[in-house]
Short mmCIF file of C-alpha atoms in Angstrom, two decimals:
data_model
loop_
_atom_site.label_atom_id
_atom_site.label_comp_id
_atom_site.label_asym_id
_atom_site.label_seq_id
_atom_site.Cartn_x
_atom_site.Cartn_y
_atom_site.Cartn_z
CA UNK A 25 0.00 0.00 0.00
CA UNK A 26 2.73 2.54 0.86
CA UNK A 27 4.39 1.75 -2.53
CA UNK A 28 1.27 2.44 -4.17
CA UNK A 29 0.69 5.54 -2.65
CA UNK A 30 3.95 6.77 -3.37
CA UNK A 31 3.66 6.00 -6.86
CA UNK A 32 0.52 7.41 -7.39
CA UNK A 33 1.28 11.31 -5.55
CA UNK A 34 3.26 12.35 -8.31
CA UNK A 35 0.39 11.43 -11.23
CA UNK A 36 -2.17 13.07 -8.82
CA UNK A 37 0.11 16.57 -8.85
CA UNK A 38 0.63 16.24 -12.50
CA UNK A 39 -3.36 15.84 -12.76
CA UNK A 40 -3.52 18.83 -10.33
CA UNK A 41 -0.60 21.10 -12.40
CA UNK A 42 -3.26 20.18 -16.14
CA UNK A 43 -6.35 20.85 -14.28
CA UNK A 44 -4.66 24.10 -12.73
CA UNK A 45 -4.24 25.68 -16.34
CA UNK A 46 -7.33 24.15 -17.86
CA UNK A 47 -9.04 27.81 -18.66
CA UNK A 48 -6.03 28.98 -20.77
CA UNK A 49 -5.43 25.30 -22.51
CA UNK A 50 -9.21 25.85 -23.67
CA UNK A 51 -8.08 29.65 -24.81
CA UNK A 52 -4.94 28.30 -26.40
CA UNK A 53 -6.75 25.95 -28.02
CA UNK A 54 -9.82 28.31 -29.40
CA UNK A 55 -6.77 30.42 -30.41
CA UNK A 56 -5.09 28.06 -32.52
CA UNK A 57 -8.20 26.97 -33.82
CA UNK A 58 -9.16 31.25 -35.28
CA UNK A 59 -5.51 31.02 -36.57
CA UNK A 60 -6.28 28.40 -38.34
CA UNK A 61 -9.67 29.73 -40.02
CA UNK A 62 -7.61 33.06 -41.34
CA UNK A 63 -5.17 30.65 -43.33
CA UNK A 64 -8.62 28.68 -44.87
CA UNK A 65 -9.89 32.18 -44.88
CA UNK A 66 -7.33 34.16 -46.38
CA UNK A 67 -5.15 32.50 -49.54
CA UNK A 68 -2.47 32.71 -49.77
CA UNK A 69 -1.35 35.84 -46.93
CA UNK A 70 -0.91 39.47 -47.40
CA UNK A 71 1.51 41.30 -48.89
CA UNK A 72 2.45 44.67 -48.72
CA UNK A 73 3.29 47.23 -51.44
CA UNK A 74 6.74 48.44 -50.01
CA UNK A 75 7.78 46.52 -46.65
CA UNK A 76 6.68 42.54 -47.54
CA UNK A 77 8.64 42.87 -50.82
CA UNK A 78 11.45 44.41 -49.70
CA UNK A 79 11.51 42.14 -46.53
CA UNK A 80 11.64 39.03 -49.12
CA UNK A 81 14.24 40.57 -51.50
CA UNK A 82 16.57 41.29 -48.51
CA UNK A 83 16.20 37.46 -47.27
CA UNK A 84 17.46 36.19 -50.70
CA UNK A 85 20.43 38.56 -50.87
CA UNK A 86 21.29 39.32 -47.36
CA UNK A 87 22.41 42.46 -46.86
CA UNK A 88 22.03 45.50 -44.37
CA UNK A 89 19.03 47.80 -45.98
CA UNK A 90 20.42 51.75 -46.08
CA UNK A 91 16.34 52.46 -45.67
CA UNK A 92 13.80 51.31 -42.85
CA UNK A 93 14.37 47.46 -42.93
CA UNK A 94 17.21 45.89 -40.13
CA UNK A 95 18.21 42.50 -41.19
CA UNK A 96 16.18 41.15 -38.51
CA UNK A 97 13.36 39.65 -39.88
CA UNK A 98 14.90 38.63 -43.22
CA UNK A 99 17.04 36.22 -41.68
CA UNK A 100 13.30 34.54 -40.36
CA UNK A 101 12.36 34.64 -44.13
CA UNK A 102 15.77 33.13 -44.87
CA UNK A 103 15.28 30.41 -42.74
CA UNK A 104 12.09 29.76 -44.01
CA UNK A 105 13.33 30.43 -47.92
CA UNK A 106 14.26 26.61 -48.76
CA UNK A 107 10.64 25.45 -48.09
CA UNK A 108 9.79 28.65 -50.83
CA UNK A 109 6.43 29.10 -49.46
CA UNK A 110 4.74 32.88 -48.17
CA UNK A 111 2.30 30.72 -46.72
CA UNK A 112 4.56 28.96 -44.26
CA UNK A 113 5.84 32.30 -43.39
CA UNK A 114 2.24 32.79 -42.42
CA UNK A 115 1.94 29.29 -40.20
CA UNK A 116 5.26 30.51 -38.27
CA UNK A 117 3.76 33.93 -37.22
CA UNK A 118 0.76 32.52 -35.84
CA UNK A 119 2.88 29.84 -34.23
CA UNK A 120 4.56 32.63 -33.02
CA UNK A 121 1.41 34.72 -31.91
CA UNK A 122 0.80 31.54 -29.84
CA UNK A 123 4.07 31.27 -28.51
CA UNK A 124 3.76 34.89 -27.13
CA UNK A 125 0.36 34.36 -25.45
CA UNK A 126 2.03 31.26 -23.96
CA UNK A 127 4.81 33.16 -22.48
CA UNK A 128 2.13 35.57 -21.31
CA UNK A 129 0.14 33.73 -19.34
CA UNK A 130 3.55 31.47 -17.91
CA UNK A 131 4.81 34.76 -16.43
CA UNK A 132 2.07 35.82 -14.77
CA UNK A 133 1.60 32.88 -13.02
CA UNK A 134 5.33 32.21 -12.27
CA UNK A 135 5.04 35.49 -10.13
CA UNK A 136 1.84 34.13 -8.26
CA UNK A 137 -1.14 35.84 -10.48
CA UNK A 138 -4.64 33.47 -10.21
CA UNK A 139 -5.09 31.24 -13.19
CA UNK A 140 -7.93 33.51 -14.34
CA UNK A 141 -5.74 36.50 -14.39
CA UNK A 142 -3.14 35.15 -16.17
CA UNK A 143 -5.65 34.19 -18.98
CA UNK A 144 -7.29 37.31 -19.28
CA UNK A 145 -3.90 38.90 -19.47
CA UNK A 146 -3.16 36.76 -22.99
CA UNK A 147 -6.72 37.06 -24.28
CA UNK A 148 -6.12 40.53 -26.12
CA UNK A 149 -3.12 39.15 -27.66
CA UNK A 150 -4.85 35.67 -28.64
CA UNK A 151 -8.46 36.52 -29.82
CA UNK A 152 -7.88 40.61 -31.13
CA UNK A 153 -8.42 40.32 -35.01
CA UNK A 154 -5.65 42.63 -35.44
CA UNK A 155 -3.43 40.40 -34.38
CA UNK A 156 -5.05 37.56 -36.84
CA UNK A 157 -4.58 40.04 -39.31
CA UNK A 158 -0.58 41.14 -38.29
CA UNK A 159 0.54 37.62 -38.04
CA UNK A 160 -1.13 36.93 -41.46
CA UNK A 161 0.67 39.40 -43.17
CA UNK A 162 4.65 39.55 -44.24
CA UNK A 163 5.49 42.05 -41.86
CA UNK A 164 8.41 42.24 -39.28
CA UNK A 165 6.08 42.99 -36.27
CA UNK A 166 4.73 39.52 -35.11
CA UNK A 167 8.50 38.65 -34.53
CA UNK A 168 9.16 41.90 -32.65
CA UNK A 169 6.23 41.11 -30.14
CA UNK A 170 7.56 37.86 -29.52
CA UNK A 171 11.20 39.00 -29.00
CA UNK A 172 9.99 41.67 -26.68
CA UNK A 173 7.93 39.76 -24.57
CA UNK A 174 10.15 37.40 -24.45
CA UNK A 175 12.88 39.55 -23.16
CA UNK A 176 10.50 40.86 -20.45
CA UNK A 177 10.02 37.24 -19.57
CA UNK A 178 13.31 36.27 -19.18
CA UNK A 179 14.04 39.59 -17.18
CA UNK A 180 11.10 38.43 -15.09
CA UNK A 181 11.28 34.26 -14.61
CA UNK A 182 12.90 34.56 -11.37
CA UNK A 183 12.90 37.02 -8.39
CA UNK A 184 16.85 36.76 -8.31
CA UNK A 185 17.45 38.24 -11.60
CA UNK A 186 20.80 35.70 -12.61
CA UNK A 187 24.31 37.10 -15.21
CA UNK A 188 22.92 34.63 -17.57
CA UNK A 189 19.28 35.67 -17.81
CA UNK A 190 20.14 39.37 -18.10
CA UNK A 191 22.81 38.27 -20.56
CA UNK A 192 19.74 36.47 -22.45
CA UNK A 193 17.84 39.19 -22.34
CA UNK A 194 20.07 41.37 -23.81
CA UNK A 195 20.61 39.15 -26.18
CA UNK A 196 16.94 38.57 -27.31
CA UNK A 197 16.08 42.70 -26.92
CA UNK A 198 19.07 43.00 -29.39
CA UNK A 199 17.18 40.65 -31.73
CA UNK A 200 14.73 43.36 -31.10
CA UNK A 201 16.25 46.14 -32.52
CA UNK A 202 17.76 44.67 -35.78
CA UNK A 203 14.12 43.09 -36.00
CA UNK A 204 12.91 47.17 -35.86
CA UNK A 205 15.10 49.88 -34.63
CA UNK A 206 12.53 51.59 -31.84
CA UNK A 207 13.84 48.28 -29.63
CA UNK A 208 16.89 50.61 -29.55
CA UNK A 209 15.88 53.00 -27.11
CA UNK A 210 13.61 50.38 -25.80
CA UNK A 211 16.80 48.72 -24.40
CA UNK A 212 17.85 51.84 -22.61
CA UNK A 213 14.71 52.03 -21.38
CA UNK A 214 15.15 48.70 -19.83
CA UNK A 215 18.48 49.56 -18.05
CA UNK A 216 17.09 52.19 -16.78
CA UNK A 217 14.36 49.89 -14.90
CA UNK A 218 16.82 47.76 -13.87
CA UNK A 219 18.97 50.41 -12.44
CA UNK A 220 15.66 51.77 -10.46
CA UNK A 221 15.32 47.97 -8.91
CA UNK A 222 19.35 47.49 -8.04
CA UNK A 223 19.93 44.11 -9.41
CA UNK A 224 23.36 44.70 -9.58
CA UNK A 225 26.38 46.13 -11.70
CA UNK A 226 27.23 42.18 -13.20
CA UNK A 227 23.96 42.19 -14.08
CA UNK A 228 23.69 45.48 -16.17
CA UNK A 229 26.80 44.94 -17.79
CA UNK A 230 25.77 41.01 -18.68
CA UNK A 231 22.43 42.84 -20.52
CA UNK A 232 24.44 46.37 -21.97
CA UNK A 233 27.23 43.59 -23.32
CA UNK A 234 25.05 41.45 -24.68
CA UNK A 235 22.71 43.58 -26.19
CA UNK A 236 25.49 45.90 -28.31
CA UNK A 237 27.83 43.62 -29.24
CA UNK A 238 25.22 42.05 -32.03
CA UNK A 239 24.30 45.92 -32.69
CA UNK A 240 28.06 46.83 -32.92
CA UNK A 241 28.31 43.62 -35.41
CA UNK A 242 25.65 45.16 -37.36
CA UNK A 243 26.95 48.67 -37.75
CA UNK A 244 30.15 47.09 -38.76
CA UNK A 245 28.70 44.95 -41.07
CA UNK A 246 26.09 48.26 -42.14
CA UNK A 247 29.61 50.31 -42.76
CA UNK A 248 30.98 47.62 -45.01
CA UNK A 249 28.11 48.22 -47.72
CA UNK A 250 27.56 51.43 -47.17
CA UNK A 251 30.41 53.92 -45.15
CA UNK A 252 28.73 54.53 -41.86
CA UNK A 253 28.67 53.25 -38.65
CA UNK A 254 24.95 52.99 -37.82
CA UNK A 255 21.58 50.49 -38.07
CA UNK A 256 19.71 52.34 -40.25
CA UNK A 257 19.94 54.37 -42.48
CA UNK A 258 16.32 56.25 -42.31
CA UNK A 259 16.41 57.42 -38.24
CA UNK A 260 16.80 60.57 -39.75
CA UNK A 261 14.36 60.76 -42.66
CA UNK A 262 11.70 59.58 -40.00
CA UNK A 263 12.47 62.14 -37.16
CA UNK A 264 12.27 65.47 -40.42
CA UNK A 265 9.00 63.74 -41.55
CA UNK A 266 8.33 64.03 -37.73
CA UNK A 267 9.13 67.92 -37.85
CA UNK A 268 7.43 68.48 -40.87
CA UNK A 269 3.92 69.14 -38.81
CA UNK A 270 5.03 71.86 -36.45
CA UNK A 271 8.57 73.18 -38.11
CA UNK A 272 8.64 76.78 -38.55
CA UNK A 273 11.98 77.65 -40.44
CA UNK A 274 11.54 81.65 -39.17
CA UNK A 275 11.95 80.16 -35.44
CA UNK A 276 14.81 77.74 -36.38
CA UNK A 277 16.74 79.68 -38.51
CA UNK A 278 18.88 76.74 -39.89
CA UNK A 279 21.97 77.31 -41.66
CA UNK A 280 21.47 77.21 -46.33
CA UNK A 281 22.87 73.42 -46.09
CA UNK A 282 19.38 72.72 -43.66
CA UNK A 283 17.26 75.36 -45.21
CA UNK A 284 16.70 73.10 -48.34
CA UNK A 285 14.71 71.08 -46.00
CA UNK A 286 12.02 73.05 -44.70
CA UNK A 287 8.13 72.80 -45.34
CA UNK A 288 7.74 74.19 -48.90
CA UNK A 289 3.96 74.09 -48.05
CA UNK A 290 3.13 70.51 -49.33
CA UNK A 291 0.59 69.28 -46.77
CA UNK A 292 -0.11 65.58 -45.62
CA UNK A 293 -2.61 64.04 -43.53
CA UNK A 294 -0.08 62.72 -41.63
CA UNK A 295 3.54 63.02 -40.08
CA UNK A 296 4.84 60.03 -41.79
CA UNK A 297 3.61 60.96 -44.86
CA UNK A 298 6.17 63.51 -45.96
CA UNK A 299 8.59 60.34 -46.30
CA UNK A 300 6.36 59.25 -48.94
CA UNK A 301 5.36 63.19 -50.37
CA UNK A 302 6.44 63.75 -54.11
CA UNK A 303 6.41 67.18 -53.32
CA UNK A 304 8.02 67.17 -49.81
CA UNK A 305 11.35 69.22 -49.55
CA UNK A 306 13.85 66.19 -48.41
CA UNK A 307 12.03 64.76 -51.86
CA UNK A 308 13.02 67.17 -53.96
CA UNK A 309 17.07 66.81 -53.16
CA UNK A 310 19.06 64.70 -55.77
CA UNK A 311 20.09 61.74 -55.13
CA UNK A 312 16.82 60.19 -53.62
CA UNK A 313 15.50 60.84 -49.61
CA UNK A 314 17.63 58.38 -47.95
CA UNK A 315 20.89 59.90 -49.38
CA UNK A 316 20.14 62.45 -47.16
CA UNK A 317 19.49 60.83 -43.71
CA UNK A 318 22.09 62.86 -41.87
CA UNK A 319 20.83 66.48 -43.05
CA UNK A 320 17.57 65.61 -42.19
CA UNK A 321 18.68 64.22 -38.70
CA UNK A 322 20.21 67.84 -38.25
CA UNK A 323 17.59 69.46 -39.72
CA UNK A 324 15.07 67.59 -37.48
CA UNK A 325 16.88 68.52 -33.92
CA UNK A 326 17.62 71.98 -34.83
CA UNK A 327 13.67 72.16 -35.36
CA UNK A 328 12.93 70.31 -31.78
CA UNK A 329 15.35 72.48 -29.84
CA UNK A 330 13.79 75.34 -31.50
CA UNK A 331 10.35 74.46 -30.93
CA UNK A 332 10.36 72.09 -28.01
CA UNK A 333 6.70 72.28 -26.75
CA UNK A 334 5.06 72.19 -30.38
CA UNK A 335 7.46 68.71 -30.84
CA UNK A 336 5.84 67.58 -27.45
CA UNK A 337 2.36 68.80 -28.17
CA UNK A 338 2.39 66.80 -31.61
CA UNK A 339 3.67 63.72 -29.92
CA UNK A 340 0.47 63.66 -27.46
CA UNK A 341 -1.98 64.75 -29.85
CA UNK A 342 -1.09 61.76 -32.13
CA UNK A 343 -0.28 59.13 -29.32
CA UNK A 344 -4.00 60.47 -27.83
CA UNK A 345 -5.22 58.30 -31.16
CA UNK A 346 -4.53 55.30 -29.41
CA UNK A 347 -7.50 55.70 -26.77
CA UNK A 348 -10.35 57.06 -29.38
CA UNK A 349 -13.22 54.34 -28.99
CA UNK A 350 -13.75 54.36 -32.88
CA UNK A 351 -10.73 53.53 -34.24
CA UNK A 352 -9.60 56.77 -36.04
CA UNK A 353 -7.36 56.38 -39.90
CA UNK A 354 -3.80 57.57 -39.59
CA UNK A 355 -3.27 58.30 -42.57
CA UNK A 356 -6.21 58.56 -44.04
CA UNK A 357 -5.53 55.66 -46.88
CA UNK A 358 -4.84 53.38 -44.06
CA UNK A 359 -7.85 50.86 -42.42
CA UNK A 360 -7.33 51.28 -39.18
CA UNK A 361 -9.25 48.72 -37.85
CA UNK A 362 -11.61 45.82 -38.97
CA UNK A 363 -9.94 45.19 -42.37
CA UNK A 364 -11.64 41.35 -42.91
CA UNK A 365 -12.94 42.02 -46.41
CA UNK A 366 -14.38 39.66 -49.01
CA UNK A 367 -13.26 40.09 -52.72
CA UNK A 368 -9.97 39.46 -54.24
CA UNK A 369 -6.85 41.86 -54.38
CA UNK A 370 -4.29 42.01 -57.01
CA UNK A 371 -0.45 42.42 -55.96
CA UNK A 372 0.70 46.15 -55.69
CA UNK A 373 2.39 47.41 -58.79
CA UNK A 374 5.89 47.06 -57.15
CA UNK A 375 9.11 46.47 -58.96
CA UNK A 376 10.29 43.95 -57.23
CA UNK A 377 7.41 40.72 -57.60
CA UNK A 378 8.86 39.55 -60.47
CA UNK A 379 11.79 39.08 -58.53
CA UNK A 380 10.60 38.02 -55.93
CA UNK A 381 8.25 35.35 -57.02
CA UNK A 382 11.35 33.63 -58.86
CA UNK A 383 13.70 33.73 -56.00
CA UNK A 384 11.41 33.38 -53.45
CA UNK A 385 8.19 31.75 -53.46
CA UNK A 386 6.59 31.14 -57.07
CA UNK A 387 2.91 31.49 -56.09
CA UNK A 388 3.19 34.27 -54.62
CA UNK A 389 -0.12 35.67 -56.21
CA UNK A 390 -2.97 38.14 -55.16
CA UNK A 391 -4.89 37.78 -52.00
CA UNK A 392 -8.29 36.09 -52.44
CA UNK A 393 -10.85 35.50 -49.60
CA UNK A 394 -11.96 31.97 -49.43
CA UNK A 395 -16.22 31.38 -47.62
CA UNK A 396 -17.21 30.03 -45.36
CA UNK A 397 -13.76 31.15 -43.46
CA UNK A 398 -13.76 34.99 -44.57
CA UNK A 399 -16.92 35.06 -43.65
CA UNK A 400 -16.92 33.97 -40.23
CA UNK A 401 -13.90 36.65 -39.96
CA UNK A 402 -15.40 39.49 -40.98
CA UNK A 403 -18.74 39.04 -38.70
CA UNK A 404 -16.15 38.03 -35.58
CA UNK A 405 -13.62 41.20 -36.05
CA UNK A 406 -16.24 43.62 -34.97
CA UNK A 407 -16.58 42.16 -31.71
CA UNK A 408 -12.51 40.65 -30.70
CA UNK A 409 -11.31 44.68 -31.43
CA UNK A 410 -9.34 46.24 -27.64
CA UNK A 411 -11.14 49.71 -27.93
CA UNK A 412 -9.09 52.75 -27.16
CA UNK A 413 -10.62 53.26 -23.95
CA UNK A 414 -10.01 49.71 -22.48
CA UNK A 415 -6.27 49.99 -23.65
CA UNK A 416 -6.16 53.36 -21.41
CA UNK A 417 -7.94 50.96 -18.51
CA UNK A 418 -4.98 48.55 -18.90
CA UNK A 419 -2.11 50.64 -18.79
CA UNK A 420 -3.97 52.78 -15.92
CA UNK A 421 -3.87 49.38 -14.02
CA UNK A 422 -0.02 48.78 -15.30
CA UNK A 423 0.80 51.76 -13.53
CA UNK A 424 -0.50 51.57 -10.19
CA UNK A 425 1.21 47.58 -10.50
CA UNK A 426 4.17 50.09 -10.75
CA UNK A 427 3.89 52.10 -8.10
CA UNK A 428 2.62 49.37 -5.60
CA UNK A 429 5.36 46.53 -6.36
CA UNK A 430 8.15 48.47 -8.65
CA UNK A 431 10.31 45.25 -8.44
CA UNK A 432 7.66 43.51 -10.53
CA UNK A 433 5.84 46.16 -12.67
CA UNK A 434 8.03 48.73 -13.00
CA UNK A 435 9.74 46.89 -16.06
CA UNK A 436 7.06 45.82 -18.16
CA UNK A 437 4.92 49.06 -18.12
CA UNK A 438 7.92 51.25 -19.03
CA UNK A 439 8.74 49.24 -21.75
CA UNK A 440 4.39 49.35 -22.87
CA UNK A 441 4.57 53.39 -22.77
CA UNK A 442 8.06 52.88 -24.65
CA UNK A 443 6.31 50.94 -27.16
CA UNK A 444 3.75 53.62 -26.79
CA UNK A 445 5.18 56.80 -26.80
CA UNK A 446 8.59 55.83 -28.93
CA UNK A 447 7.09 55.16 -32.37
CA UNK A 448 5.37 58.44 -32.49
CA UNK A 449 8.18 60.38 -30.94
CA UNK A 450 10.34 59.44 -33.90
CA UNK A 451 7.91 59.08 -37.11
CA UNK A 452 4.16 59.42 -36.05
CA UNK A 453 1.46 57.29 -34.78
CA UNK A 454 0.25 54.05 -36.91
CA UNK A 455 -2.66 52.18 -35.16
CA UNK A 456 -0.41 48.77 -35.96
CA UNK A 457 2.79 50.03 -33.73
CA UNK A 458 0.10 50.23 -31.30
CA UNK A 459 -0.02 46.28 -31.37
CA UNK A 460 3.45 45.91 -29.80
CA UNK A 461 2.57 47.31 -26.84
CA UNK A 462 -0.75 45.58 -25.66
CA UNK A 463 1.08 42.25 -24.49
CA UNK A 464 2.78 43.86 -22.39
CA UNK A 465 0.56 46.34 -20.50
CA UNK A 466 -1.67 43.59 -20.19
CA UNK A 467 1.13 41.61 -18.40
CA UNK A 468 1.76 44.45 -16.07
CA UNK A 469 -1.55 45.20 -15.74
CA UNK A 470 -1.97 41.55 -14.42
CA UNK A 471 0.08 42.15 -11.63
CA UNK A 472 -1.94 44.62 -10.31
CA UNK A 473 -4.03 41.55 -8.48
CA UNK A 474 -2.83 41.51 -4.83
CA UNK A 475 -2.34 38.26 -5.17
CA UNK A 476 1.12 38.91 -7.72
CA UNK A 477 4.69 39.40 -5.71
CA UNK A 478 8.06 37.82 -6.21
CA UNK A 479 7.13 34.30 -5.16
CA UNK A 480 7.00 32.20 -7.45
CA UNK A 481 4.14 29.42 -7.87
CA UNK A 482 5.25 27.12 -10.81
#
């Protein structure tokens, strides 16, 4: 009898550990299942006139982009490239949107959340149809959630924070920031949180070390092709079409070399816009927009020193978008929200498809919407969309999780508001850089519950 019982204690804790998580193995499971339906739904995935193309050129001949695109996520598509298939590049991202829900929900209840908490805290990330519609698209951002949670996470497992987990995580935020650049102040950021909870200088150095030697690599790598030490070469053409809303040249007074950059009086509906603008003033330079990144980096700091409160009062008039209960276009050409259609859409009139559909994937095609699936999408959208308002709820709860246990909290809500605030600090407000940041507000948020402390209970 007392070898029976013995044997049988550790099957009834294993039963106990399943039955524990049974709510968010039914979510994960209804997840997987809507992940599924946009693949039926959606043939083959989207693609996207200037990033998806240019994403899947760079994977086939790797090389550091002088424009917006790190090398990131084309070494996922390069991976993926011997299979030749945009639809497996699909099945990853949802993979990966599960993955990140996973690590969601693991986290909270490592630091001693309730089961039902923990859940909750994933749902948004899980069951939002913009995040159905992200993962289904060739776009670096489902990879960038991942890393960033993920890098939270590992800052987070344990209540002793270890060399080699802040060496991971600086590792995994650096995967960030070639994956897109904001995760480079985004790493500062997270210093700086870990500097406010004194975990120690081995620690900091383990996470500054490993986080800038792979950027250092980069830049190297970047000057090789193209004479400059950097990871982009657009920070500046973003942060003049920044300026372009409030920059008066009469207040600046920049020197002739800058002056050539100054509105001309072409007006967009939208900060970011001016990148794109025919008629823009960084446009009109020879040599193309990018050619210029460093003038319009000076350009753009002479105009925020000069006007410091318009910069600011631009920056929270456009992050202010985020919390509008209808969800508001930004630009106008974009669809902001609910953008499960029926019909069929031909590819973009890009250069590169051609190209691209040799050395890539040869059916890449248009995206057609296949019934019953579509359908079911477009009626369920309307209803999984986080309204402005309940995004302002979760970050409201995020930072009183701050205030009460800053050992905990402190480091995933400042990194949320960096996701926030960053993006439209340096280009302008898109409602899908507003994605980024809801997995992790809603994992601070979740330790708001008394119940959530250092202690772990996994």
């Amino acid at each position: 009898m007392l070898t029976d019982t013995r044997v049988a204690l550790p099957a009834q804790r294993r039963l106990a550990v399943l039955a524990d998580h049974r709510v968010f193995a039914a979510l994960l499971a209804l997840a997987a299942v809507l992940r599924m339906v946009t693949m039926l739904g959606y043939r083959p995935v989207t693609l996207y006139w200037y990033d998806s193309f240019t994403y899947l050129d760079t994977a086939v001949h790797l090389a550091p982009s002088a424009t917006f695109h790190p090398i990131g996520y084309p070494l996922l598509l390069r991976a993926l490239l011997p299979f030749h298939s945009v639809e497996l590049v699909a099945a990853v991202q949802h993979a990966l949107g599960l993955c990140t829900g996973l690590l969601l929900y693991a986290v909270l209840r490592r630091r001693s959340a309730p089961g039902w908490v923990a859940a909750l805290a994933a749902v948004p990330l899980l069951f939002d149809a913009s995040f159905l519609r992200l993962e289904h698209g060739v776009l670096s951002d489902t990879q960038f959630i991942f890393l960033v949670v993920a890098g939270v996470a590992v800052l987070m497992w344990s209540p002793a924070l270890s060399v080699r987990a802040a060496a991971g995580a600086g590792l995994l935020f650096a995967a960030a920031a070639l994956t897109r650049t904001i995760a480079l102040p985004l790493l500062l950021l997270v210093v700086l949180a870990l500097a406010v909870r004194r975990v120690g200088w081995r620690r900091l150095a383990a996470l500054v070390l490993a986080g800038t030697l792979p950027l250092a690599g980069y830049a190297a790598w970047y000057a090789q092709h193209h004479g400059r030490f950097a990871i982009s070469g657009a920070d500046g053409v973003a942060l003049w079409a920044r300026t372009m809303t409030f920059a008066d040249c009469a207040r600046i007074q920049p020197p002739p070399d800058l002056a050539r950059l100054c509105p001309n009086g072409t007006k967009v509906d939208a900060a970011s816009e001016y990148v794109w603008a025919p008629g823009a003033s960084l446009n009109l330079l020879p040599g193309g927009r990018f050619a210029h990144n460093d003038l319009a980096r000076s350009f753009a700091i002479d105009a925020i020193l000069a006007q410091p409160l318009d910069y600011l009062g631009h920056v929270v008039r456009d992050t202010a978008i985020a919390f509008s209960w209808t969800p508001i276009p930004h630009p106008d050409r974009t669809t902001p929200a609910f953008g499960f259609r029926s019909g069929h859409w031909e590819l973009p009139d890009q250069p590169l498809i051609d190209k691209v559909k040799r050395e890539y994937d040869p059916d890449i095609r248009g995206l057609s919407s296949v019934s019953p699936y579509a359908d079911f999408l477009i009626a369920y959208q309307y209803a999984a969309y986080l309204r402005g308002p309940f995004l302002g709820v979760i970050l409201l709860l995020g930072a009183v999780a701050a205030v009460r246990r800053p050992r905990v909290a402190l480091l995933p809500w400042a990194v949320a508001m960096g996701l926030l605030i960053g993006p439209v600090a340096v280009l302008d407000f898109d409602h899908r850089y507003v994605l980024p940041v809801i997995p992790v507000a809603c994992l601070a948020a979740g330790l708001a519950h008394p119940r959530c402390g250092i202690r772990s209970q996994m």
